[in-house]
Short mmCIF file of C-alpha atoms and ligand atoms in Angstrom, two decimals:
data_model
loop_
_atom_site.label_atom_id
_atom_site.label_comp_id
_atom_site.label_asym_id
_atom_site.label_seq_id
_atom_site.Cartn_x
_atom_site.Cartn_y
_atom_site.Cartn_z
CA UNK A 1 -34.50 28.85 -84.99
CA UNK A 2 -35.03 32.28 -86.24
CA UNK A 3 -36.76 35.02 -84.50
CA UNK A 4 -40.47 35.22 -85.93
CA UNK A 5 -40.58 38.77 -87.84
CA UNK A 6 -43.23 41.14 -86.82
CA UNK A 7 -45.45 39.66 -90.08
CA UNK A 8 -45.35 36.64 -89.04
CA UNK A 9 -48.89 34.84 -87.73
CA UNK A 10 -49.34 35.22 -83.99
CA UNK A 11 -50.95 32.58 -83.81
CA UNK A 12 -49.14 29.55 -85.72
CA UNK A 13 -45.57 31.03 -86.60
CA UNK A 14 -44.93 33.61 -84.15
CA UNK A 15 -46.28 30.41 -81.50
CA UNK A 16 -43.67 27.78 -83.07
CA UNK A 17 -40.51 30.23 -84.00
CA UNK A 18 -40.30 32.12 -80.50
CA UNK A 19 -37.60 34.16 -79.50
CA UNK A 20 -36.99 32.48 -75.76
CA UNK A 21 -34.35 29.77 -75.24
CA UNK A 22 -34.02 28.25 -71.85
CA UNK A 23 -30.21 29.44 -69.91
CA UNK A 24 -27.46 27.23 -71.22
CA UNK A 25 -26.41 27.48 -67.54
CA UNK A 26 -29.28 25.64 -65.83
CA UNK A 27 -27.71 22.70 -63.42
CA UNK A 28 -29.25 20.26 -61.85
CA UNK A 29 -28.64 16.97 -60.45
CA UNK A 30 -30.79 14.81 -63.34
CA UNK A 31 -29.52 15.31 -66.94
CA UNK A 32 -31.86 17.09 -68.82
CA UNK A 33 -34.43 14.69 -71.10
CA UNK A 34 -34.20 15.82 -74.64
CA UNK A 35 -36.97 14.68 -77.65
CA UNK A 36 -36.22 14.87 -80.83
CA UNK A 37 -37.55 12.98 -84.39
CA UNK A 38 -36.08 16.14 -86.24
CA UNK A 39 -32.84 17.78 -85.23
CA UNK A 40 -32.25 21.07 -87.10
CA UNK A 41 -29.31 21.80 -88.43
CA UNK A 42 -27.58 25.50 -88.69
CA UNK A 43 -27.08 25.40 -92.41
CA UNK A 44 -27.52 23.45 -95.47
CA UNK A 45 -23.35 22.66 -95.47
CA UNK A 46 -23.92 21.29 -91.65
CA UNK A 47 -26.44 19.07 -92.72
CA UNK A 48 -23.85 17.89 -95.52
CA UNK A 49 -21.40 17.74 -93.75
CA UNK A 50 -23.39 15.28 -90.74
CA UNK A 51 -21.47 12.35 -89.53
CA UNK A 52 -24.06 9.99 -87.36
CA UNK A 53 -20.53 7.49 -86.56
CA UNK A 54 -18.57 9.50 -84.39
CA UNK A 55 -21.27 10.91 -82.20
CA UNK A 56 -19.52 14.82 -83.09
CA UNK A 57 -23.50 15.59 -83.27
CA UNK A 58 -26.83 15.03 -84.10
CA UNK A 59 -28.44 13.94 -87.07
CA UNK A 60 -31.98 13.00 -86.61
CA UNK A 61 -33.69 11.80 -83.18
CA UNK A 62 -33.35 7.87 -84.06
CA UNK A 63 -29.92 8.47 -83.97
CA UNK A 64 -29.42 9.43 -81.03
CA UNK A 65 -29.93 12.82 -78.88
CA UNK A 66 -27.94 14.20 -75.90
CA UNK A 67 -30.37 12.16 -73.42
CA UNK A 68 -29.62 8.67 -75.25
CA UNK A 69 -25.65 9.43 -75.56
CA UNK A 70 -25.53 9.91 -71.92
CA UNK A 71 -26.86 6.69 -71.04
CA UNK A 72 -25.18 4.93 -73.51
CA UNK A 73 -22.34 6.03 -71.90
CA UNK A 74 -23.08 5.72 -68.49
CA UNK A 75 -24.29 1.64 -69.75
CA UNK A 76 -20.78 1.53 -71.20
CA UNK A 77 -19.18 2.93 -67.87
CA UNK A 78 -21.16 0.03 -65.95
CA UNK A 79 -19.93 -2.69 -68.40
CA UNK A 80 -16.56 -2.08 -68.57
CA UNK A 81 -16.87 -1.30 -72.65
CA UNK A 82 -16.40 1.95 -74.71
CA UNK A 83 -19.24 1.87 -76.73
CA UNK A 84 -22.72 1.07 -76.48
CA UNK A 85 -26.11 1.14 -78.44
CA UNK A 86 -29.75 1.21 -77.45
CA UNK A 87 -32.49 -1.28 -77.95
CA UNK A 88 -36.46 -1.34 -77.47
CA UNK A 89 -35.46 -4.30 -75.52
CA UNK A 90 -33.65 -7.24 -74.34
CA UNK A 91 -34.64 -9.21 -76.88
CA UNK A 92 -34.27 -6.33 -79.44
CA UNK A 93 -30.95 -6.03 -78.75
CA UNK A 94 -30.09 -10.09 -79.25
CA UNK A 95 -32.00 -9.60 -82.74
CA UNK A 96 -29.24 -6.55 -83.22
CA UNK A 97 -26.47 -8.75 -82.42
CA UNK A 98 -27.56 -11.42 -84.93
CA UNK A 99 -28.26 -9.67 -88.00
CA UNK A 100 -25.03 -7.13 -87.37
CA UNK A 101 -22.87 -10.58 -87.61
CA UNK A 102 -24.66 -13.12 -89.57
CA UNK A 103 -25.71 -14.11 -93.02
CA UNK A 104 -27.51 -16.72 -94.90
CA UNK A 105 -24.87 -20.23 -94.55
CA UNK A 106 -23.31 -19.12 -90.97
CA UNK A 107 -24.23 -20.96 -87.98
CA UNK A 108 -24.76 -19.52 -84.42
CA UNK A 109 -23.94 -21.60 -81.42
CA UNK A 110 -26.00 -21.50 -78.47
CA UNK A 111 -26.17 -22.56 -75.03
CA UNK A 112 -28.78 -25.51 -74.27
CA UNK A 113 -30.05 -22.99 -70.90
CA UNK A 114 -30.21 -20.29 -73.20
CA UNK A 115 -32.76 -17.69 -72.56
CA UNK A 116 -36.07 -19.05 -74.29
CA UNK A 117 -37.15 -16.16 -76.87
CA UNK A 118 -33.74 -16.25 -78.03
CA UNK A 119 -33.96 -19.39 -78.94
CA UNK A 120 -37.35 -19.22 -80.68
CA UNK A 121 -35.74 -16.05 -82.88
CA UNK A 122 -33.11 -18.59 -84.13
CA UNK A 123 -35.60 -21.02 -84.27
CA UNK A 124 -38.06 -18.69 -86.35
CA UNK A 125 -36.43 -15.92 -88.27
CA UNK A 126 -32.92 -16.56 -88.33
CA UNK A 127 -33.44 -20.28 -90.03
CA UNK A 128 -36.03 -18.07 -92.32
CA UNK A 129 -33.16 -16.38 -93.91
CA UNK A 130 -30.51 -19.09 -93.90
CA UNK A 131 -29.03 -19.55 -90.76
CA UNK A 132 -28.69 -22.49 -89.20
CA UNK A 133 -28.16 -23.05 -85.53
CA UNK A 134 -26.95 -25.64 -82.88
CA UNK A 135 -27.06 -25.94 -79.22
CA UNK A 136 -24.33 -26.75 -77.09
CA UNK A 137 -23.67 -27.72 -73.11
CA UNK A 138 -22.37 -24.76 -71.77
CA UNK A 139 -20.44 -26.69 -68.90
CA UNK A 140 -18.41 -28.71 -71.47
CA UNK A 141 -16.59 -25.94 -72.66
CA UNK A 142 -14.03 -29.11 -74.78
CA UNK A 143 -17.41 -29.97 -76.65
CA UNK A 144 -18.23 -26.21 -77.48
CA UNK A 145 -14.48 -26.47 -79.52
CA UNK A 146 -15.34 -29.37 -81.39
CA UNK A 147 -18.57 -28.00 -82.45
CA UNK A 148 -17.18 -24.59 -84.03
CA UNK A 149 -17.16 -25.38 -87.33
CA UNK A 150 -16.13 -23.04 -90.64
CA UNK A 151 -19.45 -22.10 -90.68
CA UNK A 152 -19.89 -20.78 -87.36
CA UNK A 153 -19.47 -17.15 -86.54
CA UNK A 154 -21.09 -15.87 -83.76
CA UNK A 155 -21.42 -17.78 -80.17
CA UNK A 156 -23.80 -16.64 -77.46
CA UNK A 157 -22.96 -17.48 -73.29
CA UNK A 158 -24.94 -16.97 -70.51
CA UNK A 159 -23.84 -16.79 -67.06
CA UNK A 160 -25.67 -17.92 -65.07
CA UNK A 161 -28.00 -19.44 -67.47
CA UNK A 162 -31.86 -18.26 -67.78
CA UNK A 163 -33.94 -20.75 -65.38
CA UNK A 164 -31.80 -23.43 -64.56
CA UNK A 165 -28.91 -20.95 -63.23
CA UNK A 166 -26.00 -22.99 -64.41
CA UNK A 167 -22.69 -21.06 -63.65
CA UNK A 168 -20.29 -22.02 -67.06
CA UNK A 169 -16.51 -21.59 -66.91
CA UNK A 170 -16.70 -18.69 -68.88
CA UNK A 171 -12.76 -17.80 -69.64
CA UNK A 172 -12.65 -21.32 -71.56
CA UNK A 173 -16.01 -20.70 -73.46
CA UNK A 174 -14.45 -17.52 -74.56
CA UNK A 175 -10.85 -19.16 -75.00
CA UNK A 176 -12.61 -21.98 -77.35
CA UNK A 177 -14.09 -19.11 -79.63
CA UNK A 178 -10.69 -16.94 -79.67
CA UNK A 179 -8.76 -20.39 -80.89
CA UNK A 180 -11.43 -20.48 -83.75
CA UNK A 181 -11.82 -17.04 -84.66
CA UNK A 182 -15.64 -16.56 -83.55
CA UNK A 183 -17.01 -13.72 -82.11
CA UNK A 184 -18.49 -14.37 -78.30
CA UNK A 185 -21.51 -12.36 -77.22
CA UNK A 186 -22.72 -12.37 -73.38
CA UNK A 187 -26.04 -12.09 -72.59
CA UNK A 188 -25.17 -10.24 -69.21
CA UNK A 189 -28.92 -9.85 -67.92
CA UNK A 190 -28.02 -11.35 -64.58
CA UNK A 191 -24.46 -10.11 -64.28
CA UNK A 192 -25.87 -6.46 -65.40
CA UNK A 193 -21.87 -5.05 -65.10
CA UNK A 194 -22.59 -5.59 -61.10
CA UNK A 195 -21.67 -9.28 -60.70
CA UNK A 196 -18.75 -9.75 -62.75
CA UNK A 197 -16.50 -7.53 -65.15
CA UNK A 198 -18.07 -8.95 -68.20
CA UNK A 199 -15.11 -7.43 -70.30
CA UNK A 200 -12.49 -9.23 -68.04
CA UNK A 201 -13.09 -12.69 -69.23
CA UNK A 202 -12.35 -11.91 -72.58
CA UNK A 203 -16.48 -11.78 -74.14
CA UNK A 204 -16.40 -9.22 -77.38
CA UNK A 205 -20.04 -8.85 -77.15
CA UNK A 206 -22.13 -7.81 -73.95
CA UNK A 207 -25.58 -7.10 -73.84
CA UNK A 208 -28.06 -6.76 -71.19
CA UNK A 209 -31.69 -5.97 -70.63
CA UNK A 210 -31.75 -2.88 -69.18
CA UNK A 211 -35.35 -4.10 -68.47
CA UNK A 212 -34.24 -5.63 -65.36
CA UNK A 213 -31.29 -4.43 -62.94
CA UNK A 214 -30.46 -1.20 -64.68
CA UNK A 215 -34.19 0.19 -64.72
CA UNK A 216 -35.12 -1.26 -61.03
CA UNK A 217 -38.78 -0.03 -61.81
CA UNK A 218 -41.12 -3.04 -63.85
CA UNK A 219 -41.70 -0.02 -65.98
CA UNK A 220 -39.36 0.32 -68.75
CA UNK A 221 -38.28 -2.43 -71.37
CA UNK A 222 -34.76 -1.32 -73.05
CA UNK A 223 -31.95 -3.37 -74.23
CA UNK A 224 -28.05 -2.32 -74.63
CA UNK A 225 -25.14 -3.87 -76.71
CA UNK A 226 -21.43 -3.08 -75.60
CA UNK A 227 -18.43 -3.20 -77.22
CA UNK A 228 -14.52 -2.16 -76.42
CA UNK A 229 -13.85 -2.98 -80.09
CA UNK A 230 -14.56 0.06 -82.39
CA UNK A 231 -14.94 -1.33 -85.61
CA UNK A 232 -17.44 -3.99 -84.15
CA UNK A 233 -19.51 -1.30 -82.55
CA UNK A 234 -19.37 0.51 -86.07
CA UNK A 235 -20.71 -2.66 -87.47
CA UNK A 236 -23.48 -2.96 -84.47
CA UNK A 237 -24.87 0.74 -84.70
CA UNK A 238 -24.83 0.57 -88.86
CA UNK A 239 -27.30 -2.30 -88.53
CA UNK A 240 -28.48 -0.60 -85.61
CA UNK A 241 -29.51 2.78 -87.67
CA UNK A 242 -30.50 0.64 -90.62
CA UNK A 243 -32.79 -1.13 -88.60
CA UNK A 244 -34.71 1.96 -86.72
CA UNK A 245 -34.20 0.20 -83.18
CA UNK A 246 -34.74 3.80 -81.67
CA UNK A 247 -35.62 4.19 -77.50
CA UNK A 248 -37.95 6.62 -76.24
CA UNK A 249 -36.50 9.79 -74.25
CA UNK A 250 -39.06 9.15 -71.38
CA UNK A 251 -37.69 5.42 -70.99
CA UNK A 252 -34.26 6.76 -71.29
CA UNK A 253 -35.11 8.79 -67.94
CA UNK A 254 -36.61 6.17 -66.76
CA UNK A 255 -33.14 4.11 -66.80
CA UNK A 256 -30.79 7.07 -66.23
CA UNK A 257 -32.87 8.21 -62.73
CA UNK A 258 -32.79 4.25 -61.90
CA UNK A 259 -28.65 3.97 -62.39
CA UNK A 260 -27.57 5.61 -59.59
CA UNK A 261 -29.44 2.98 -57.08
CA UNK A 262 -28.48 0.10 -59.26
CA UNK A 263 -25.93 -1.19 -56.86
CA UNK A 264 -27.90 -0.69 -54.18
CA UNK A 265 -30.50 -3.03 -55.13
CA UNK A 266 -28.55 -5.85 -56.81
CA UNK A 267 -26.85 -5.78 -52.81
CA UNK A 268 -30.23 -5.79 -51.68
CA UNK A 269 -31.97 -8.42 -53.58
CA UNK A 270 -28.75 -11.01 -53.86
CA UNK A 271 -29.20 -10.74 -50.07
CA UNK A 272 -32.72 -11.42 -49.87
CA UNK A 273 -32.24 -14.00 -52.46
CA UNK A 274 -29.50 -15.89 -50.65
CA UNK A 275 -31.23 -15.57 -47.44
CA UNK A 276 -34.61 -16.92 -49.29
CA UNK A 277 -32.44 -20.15 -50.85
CA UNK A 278 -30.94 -20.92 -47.59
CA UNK A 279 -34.44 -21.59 -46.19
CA UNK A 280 -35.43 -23.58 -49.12
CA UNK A 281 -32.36 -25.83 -48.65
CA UNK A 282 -33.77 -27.26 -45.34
CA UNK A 283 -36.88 -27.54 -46.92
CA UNK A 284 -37.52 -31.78 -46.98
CA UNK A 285 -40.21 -30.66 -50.05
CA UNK A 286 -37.67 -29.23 -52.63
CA UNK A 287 -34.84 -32.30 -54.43
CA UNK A 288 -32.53 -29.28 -55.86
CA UNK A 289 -31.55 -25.66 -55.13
CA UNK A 290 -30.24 -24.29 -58.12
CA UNK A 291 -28.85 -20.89 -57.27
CA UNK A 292 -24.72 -20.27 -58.20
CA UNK A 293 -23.62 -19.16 -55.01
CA UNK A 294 -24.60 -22.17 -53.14
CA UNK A 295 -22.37 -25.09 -53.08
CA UNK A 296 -23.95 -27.65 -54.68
CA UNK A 297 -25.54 -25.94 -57.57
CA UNK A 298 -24.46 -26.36 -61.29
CA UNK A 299 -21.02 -24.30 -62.04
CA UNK A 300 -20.82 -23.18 -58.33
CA UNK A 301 -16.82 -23.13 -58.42
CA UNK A 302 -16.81 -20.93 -61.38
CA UNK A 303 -19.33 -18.35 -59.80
CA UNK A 304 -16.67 -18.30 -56.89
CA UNK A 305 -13.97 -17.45 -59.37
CA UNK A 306 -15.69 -15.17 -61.41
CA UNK A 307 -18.34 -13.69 -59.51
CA UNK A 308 -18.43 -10.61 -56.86
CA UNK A 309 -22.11 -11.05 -56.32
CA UNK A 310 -25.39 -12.59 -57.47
CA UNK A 311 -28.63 -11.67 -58.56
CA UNK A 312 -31.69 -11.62 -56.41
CA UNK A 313 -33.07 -15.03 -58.77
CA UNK A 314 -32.81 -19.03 -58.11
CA UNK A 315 -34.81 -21.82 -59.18
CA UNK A 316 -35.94 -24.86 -56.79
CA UNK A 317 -37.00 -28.07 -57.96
CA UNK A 318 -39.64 -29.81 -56.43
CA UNK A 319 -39.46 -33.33 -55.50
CA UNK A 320 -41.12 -35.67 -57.79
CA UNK A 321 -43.42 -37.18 -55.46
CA UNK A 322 -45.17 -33.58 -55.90
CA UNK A 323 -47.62 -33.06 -59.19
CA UNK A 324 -47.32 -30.14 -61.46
CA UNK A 325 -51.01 -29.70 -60.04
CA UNK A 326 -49.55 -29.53 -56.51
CA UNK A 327 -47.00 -27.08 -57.18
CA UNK A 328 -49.14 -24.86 -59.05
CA UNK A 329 -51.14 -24.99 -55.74
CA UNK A 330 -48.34 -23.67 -54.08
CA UNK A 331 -47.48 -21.32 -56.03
CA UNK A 332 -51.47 -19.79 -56.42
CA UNK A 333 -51.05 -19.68 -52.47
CA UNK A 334 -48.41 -17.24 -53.02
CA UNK A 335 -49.77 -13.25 -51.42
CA UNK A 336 -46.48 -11.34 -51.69
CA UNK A 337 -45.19 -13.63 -54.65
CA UNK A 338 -46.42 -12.81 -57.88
CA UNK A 339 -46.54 -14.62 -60.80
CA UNK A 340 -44.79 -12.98 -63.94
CA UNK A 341 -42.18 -13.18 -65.96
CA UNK A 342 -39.51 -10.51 -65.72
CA UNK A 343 -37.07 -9.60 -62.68
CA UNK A 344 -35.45 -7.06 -60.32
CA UNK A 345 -38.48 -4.77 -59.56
CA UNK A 346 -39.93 -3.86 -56.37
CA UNK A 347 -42.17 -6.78 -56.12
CA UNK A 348 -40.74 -10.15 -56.53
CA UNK A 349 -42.19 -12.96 -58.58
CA UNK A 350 -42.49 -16.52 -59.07
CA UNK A 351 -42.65 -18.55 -62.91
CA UNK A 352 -43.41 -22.34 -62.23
CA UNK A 353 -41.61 -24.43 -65.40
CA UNK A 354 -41.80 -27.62 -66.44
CA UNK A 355 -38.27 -28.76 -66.82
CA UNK A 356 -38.34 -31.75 -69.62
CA UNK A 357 -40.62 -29.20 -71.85
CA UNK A 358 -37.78 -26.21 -71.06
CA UNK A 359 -34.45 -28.27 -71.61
CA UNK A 360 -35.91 -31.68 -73.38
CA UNK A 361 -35.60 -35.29 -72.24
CA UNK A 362 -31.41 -35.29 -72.07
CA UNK A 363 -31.29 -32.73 -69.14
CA UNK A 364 -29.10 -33.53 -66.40
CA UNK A 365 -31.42 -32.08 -63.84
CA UNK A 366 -34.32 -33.95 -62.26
CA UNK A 367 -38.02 -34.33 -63.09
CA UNK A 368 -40.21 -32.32 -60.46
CA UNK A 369 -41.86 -29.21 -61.72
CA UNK A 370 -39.10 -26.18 -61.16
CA UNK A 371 -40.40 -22.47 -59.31
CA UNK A 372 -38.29 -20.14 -60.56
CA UNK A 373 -38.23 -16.82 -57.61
CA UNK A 374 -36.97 -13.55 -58.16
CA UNK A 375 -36.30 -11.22 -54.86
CA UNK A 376 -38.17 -7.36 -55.31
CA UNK A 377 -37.64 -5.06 -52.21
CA UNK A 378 -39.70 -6.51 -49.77
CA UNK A 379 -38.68 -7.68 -46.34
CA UNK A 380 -37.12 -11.38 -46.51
CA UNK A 381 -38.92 -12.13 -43.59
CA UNK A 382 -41.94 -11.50 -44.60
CA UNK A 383 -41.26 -13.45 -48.05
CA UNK A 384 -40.09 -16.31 -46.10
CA UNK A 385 -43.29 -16.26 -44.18
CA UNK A 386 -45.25 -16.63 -47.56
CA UNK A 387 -43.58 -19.35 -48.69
CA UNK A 388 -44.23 -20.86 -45.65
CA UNK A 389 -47.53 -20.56 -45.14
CA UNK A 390 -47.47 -21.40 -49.49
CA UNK A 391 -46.39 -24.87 -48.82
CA UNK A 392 -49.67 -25.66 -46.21
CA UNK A 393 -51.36 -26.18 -50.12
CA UNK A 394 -48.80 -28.43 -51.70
CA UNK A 395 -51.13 -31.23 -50.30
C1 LIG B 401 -35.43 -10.56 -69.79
C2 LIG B 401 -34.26 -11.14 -70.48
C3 LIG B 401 -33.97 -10.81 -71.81
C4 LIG B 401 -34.88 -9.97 -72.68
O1 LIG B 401 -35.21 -8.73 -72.18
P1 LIG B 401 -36.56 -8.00 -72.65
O2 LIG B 401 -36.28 -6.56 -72.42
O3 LIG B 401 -37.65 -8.56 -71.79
O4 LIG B 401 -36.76 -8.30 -74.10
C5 LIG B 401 -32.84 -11.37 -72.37
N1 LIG B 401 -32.04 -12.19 -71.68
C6 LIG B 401 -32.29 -12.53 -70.41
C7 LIG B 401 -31.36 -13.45 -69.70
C8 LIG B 401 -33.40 -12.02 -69.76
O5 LIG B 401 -33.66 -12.38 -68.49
#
């Protein structure tokens, strides 16, 4: 920006075309949190001359400014990719994915435990415009070959899966899409880079909702999508720019002040969760733990292989002598536990589900009502103590 001239208005002009620009050599520990819907450009040959692909500069706030570039890269540090894009959500950024790869005629493959709103997008919009989709057993990874057909292009895994927590033998998922030619995208929510190296098993895809692990606070809802493949992450951020999916600068803070204790909490709450599912496991009330690490539980030999760590979530299923009346009992009883959706915040949570509405009249689990918990930050003691004293109004 130009100096304002002596003739210019005091008032308006000389107020918005000041001469004082902050020191270029300001540090401090926290990057600094630019906003931006315009970005001005020196001359009329820079602006064309702008290039919004290679990230060489900046073109207009919704495509990025130095505050979203820097977490995109410190998201595709964390994942293991080279490239990553931003998302208003979780659920934002599985939209991305599926109208950056499909058309009207392809088919998209998901898994049966698949995280609910996905599902209801394919369900919804995606069948709106033509494409079709199936589900598939994500711990019969010999099934998931037979059923990529030619018009499949794009398959979806989730490890573990949402609710349920099945652990899938991911490397042969991946192996049956590879032999077909299909692109494989991870929803790596509970993973978030911490658990596993999603990159290692051979996904192209990874996205995450930075809602949970990577922003820690119950405050921010932000979704990423990571690629090592360059001319997939081209096709991701076209769609991307086409589609406005822009982030705020204050959420980006949000996330990039939140990184540095990210490991520190997923420790934390994997802990407290494990510690939490141990005492549930002795508990004559519950029929199933369903929590990877825990021999016993649904894909628990893969977790081994794969897995470094767990997230602070696992699901118990009530036994069926217990109504769905009974368990919501319980779970109103609840004082540290609250009930909401969403996970890895300071507070934890419970969701009660019913499982033949969530997974259908075929699932392999049992019948009882299922209370999904998610571990915040507060002392497992104490939690276990609530749960305790919980169960006095299961009746
Ligand atoms: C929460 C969640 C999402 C969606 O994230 P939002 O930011 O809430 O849209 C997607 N996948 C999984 C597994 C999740 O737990």
């Amino acid at each position: 920006m130009t100096k304002a001239s002596d003739r210019d208005d005091p008032l308006t002009t000389g107020l918005i075309h000041h001469a004082y620009r902050p020191p270029a050599g300001f540090g401090a520990v926290p990057p600094a949190v630019h906003k931006a819907s315009t970005v001005i450009f020196a001359t009329a040959a820079a602006l064309r001359a702008r290039d919004w692909k290679s990230k060489s500069g900046y073109t207009y706030g919704l495509h990025g400014t130095p505050t979203t570039f820097t977490l995109e890269a410190r998201i595709a540090a964390l994942e293991g990719g080279r490239h990553t894009v931003l998302a208003p959500s979780g659920l934002a950024a599985i939209a991305l994915v599926n109208l950056a790869l499909l058309k009207s005629g392809d088919e998209l493959l998901l898994p049966a435990n698949v995280y609910g709103p996905s599902k209801e997008l394919a369900r919804q919009e995606l069948a709106h415009w033509g494409i079709t989709h199936r589900l598939y057993d994500p711990m019969d990874a010999a099934a998931l070959a037979t059923m990529i057909g030619p018009q499949t292009r794009l398959v979806w895994i989730e490890a573990a899966g949402s609710v349920t927590m099945e652990f899938p033998d991911m490397a042969a998922l991946v192996a049956a899409c590879r032999a077909r030619g299909v692109t494989s995208a991870l929803d790596n929510t509970w993973g978030a880079g911490v658990a596993f190296a999603p990159f290692d098993c051979g996904i192209d895809i990874s996205m995450q909702a930075l809602t949970k692990y990577p922003s820690g606070g119950a405050d921010v809802l932000m979704g990423a999508v990571t690629t090592l493949d360059e001319a997939l992450h081209l096709r991701l951020s076209a769609t991307h720019m086409r589609l406005g999916l822009g982030i705020g600068a204050n959420d980006a803070e949000f996330v990039l002040r939140s990184l540095p204790t990210l490991a520190l909490r997923y420790a934390a709450q994997d802990a407290a969760a494990r510690r939490l599912a141990a005492w549930w496991q002795q508990r004559k009330e519950i029929a199933q733990l369903l929590h990877p690490a825990f021999v016993g539980s649904p894909g628990h030999a893969h977790w081994a292989a794969t897995c470094r760590a767990a997230a602070g979530l696992f699901s118990v299923v009530f036994d069926a002598r217990y109504t769905t009346a009974q368990v919501d009992a319980f779970v109103d009883a609840l004082r540290l536990f609250k009930i909401g959706y969403s996970w890895a915040g300071p507070v934890s949570l419970v969701v009660p589900y019913d499982l033949a509405l969530l997974r259908g009249p075929q699932a392999a689990l049992g019948k009882g009502t299922l209370v999904r918990f998610s571990l915040g930050l507060e002392s497992a003691d104490d939690l276990i103590a609530d749960c305790e004293q919980a169960l006095r109004s299961l009746g």
